[in-house]
Amino acid sequence: MKKVSLLAASVALALVGCGGSDGGSDTNTGTPSAGGIVITGFDGYFKNAVVFDDVNNDGVLDVNVDTVFGLTKADGKITLPKGTKFQGSLALKTLKPGDTDKALAAKLAALSPAADSYSDFMNTYTTDMDHEGQPMANAVVFRAPVSAEDKTAVISPLTDLVAIEMAKGTAENPVSEEAAIAAVTVALGGTDEQPIDLFSDFVKDSKTNLESAKLHKTAQILTESKAKNPTAYEQNSAEIAAVAQEESEKIVTDETMGSDDLLNQKPVINPSAPTAPVVSNYKLLVNEDAKIAIQKEISALAITEGQSLNTTITIPAALFQDKYDNVQTNVQAVAEINGKGEITANLVGETLTLSTNNLQPTQDIYTITLKAEDKATANSEVLNTLSTTFSFKVELQNSAPVVDTDTQTNIQTLVDSWKMQQGAAFSQTFSVDGLFSDRESDALTYTTNINSVVPGLTSKFNKNTGEMTISGTPQPKNLVELAFTIIADDGHPATRLASTPASFTLPAIEAGEIAIDTNVKAELQAKATAWQLKVGNEFNQTLNISELFDSAVNGDVQYYANYAEHDNAPASNPINGVNVTVDQSGLVTLVGTPTQVTNGVILYLAQGINFSGGEDNDIESEMVLLNLPNVLPADETLPPVEPELGFTETHFNTNKVWKMGSFADRDGEIGHAMLLNNGQNLQFCWGSQDGADQQYASNISRWDQSAYTTLARLDTLPNYADYAQRDCWDVQLKDGKLYDNADAGETYVYEMLYQNKTANGDYQIILKINGDELFWMDSTDAPFAQSLSVSDKVADGKIEFDMTVESETVADESTKLYYAAGKFEYANAAYEYTSIMPEGFYTPGELEIDETGEHEMLILKETGEQSDYKTRYRYVNHNFGDFYVGIKWSEDSYGTSSPDFGLYSYSQEAMEKVVSQLPLLAD
């Protein structure tokens, strides 16, 4: 026989997203409607099976790890919200009576808007609708792979075989979904002529279609066999599948198809020895009439807390029935009751006795479980155990919620980690679920006394999430520990009892602090040093000290500026004639006319913060001292102070045409620029005016042409200095910075971060605009489209430093840019990359230099575990003093990025000096 090929298997693979399910769909293809994703679970349709995301693909439902979606309906279906994302495998678990614990019940209750509490789900179990009304005897998990593009709509023992096959792969040798489908199809006897759709709904026509009936029976055999030993089943799944298919071929015929006798035949394969003889078995059944009679007696029970009880209930001998040698036979039941021994249940023959003395219940609902053993014959081994359950309610007297000490300890551990500071904003959210237990399972409301313990803090309880949020601004300064309490109220309609408090010790609240920014202090000192004061000359200067101080404290900010260290202290050495004032914004003004020569003047600066809580809560910064220049005699002058790094009028007097480019993420602006002195004003020029025919500015981050095509076009344009449609605007030169007020109401600041002056008197500048935008400016004659040798820059033994720029969107005037720096170490056609600003990232990679194209190109392929496995490309465009400028882009599974400009250097000091003056990426 010609076995199935990968081509035939791919037909089945294409159907993974369809699943053959027609419920809740727009068409009978099973494509989910706009309302959500329809999942169907079956060997027969499973009612009340748990559907979940098996996050770690281990085939086990763990409510603390996996995402529970809910329960299937009588048609085996559940509808998930449109756009649901899966982390692992789509999975389904069948439940035997008694399998639902409190943790799972709580999850199901949270998903059900109609349920009041977990107790509504404690008696939940799965029914295989092939045997309507019969509880499942097997608790098994079935999985289905999640397709890359479509969500799998079917979960069955056959899709589970595919998931098991894929799980046999390793990181080095993974098993693809297509290969797994092919392997399972072969095991089940599929051929190219008759491929098997593993994701079809074979149940819906199994009474009329012979092939569907055989798949149905194969699935039933797989369910019974997996329940025996899931671990061995997964190890031997291929052999078990083949045996199940052969057994189905034997017993499913045109004559037996659709009969109850066929449905009740449940052959079992030994998972540990698949080649051993298959055990022929009939399903053990629960007699529905007997079950109804028992429930009627149990429902009539009226039991109250504190009551003594000794009552009997008749358990008909025909409650459990099996077929041995084609003879229907009653099977003896055994009885159990949950709880901690408050009530005993004793079954002798057909009489069940419930007894207790002065009942002190630990719950309000008790469940009686009756079990019977499923065997192939009366004397053979036990193949399974079938259970059915009956519940009754005990009327409880209300009791107050009780503190769970383990949960209290866990919350205290969390509280111990809190960091609180006087006047600083604080917010912590934590779960209080489980902090109190309530015997009656009433919905609890939580409150705290935090507002009276720590003024400025408040608490809020979210009953939907079970979380408490404590937030606000702590006002007092306490160097001792304080304690706050949480109380639970059960909201009981009759008595409404509150718990005893659960107490928690807070860490000490730290004193508020105001830090001094030493970089800002140095800038202020440099500005003050440049002042010129002379007797008889009017003086008027300002200092903005608002950025000198930094604090997390919130409150009323006040500033201090004077010639004296304290308000109540006389100024020992003031500048006579020049007064000092400071406003609420932190602007210090010195204005007046010096009247005498003065040396060694000190300006004292400070910030204070006051917030509600009284003077004891005020905080003050350390006093900052600035040395002011000496007041000179009337006939002595000083030459103007030129900034060490900054713009001067010399830059505007050369009449040079500059090349100017942007380092923004995915926004490689490039164009002609000029710094002009027209005799009246200083002007900055960039590109062309709106509507001009010739555009002297462009962008290399374009998809319609290469970066070098864009640059070459700029090289062909006529001299920019002669172009009448230049776009120019006035700028002011002050303290080495340029100030641009071109936009009404907003000032742009141009700050030089690096300057290289060539032997020919040309300049190469790295320029920061408005704090986070970075540009390069070059007045040399090097063309825009210059291409330099990569091999001269990157070679064995060389260490290179780079700067990276990131933004959330393509850069524009409103986009915040962030910067980082890293180190490349090159050796043996490989590299190692380490981040240095900030630290914490490392990845190795491979490199090659492509010399076949018009421009020599560097190719870097990431290989490290921390990397995103990108391939990065780079041209070398300009030498730039201590740096050089490159053109870079990258490629990964999502596509190819647009090119932009990059900055590189062999000097770590030079790179860090530039990057340290820019907003840094978070770690």
Short mmCIF file of N, CA, C and O in Angstrom, two decimals, residues 859-862 868-873 889-897:
data_model
loop_
_atom_site.label_atom_id
_atom_site.label_comp_id
_atom_site.label_asym_id
_atom_site.label_seq_id
_atom_site.Cartn_x
_atom_site.Cartn_y
_atom_site.Cartn_z
N ILE A 859 28.53 43.15 7.20
CA ILE A 859 27.35 42.33 7.55
C ILE A 859 27.62 41.69 8.90
O ILE A 859 28.59 40.96 9.08
N LEU A 860 26.76 41.96 9.88
CA LEU A 860 26.88 41.43 11.23
C LEU A 860 25.65 40.58 11.54
O LEU A 860 24.53 41.09 11.51
N LYS A 861 25.85 39.29 11.83
CA LYS A 861 24.73 38.38 12.11
C LYS A 861 24.75 38.01 13.58
O LYS A 861 25.70 37.37 14.07
N GLU A 862 23.70 38.39 14.33
CA GLU A 862 23.61 38.08 15.75
C GLU A 862 23.38 36.59 15.97
O GLU A 862 22.62 35.94 15.24
N ASP A 868 17.90 39.27 19.23
CA ASP A 868 16.71 38.99 18.43
C ASP A 868 17.09 38.44 17.05
O ASP A 868 16.30 38.46 16.13
N TYR A 869 18.36 37.95 16.93
CA TYR A 869 18.84 37.27 15.72
C TYR A 869 18.68 38.12 14.46
O TYR A 869 18.28 37.65 13.41
N LYS A 870 19.00 39.40 14.61
CA LYS A 870 18.96 40.28 13.46
C LYS A 870 20.26 40.16 12.66
O LYS A 870 21.29 39.79 13.18
N THR A 871 20.16 40.48 11.39
CA THR A 871 21.34 40.70 10.57
C THR A 871 21.43 42.19 10.32
O THR A 871 20.48 42.80 9.84
N ARG A 872 22.57 42.79 10.69
CA ARG A 872 22.73 44.23 10.58
C ARG A 872 23.73 44.55 9.45
O ARG A 872 24.74 43.86 9.30
N TYR A 873 23.44 45.60 8.67
CA TYR A 873 24.26 45.99 7.54
C TYR A 873 24.77 47.43 7.75
O TYR A 873 24.10 48.24 8.39
N TRP A 889 21.22 49.57 8.47
CA TRP A 889 19.85 49.05 8.49
C TRP A 889 19.93 47.60 8.97
O TRP A 889 21.01 47.05 9.18
N SER A 890 18.80 46.99 9.23
CA SER A 890 18.79 45.63 9.76
C SER A 890 17.68 44.81 9.12
O SER A 890 16.77 45.35 8.48
N GLU A 891 17.79 43.47 9.34
CA GLU A 891 16.83 42.54 8.74
C GLU A 891 16.57 41.43 9.74
O GLU A 891 17.48 40.91 10.38
N ASP A 892 15.28 41.10 9.94
CA ASP A 892 14.92 39.97 10.79
C ASP A 892 13.67 39.32 10.22
O ASP A 892 13.28 39.60 9.08
N SER A 893 13.03 38.47 11.04
CA SER A 893 11.86 37.73 10.55
C SER A 893 10.68 38.63 10.22
O SER A 893 9.76 38.23 9.51
N TYR A 894 10.70 39.86 10.75
CA TYR A 894 9.59 40.78 10.48
C TYR A 894 9.81 41.59 9.21
O TYR A 894 8.92 42.29 8.74
N GLY A 895 11.01 41.55 8.64
CA GLY A 895 11.28 42.29 7.43
C GLY A 895 12.57 43.08 7.53
O GLY A 895 13.42 42.84 8.39
N THR A 896 12.72 44.05 6.63
CA THR A 896 13.93 44.86 6.56
C THR A 896 13.61 46.28 6.97
O THR A 896 12.63 46.86 6.51
N SER A 897 14.43 46.85 7.87
CA SER A 897 14.19 48.21 8.34
C SER A 897 14.68 49.21 7.30
O SER A 897 15.48 48.89 6.41
#
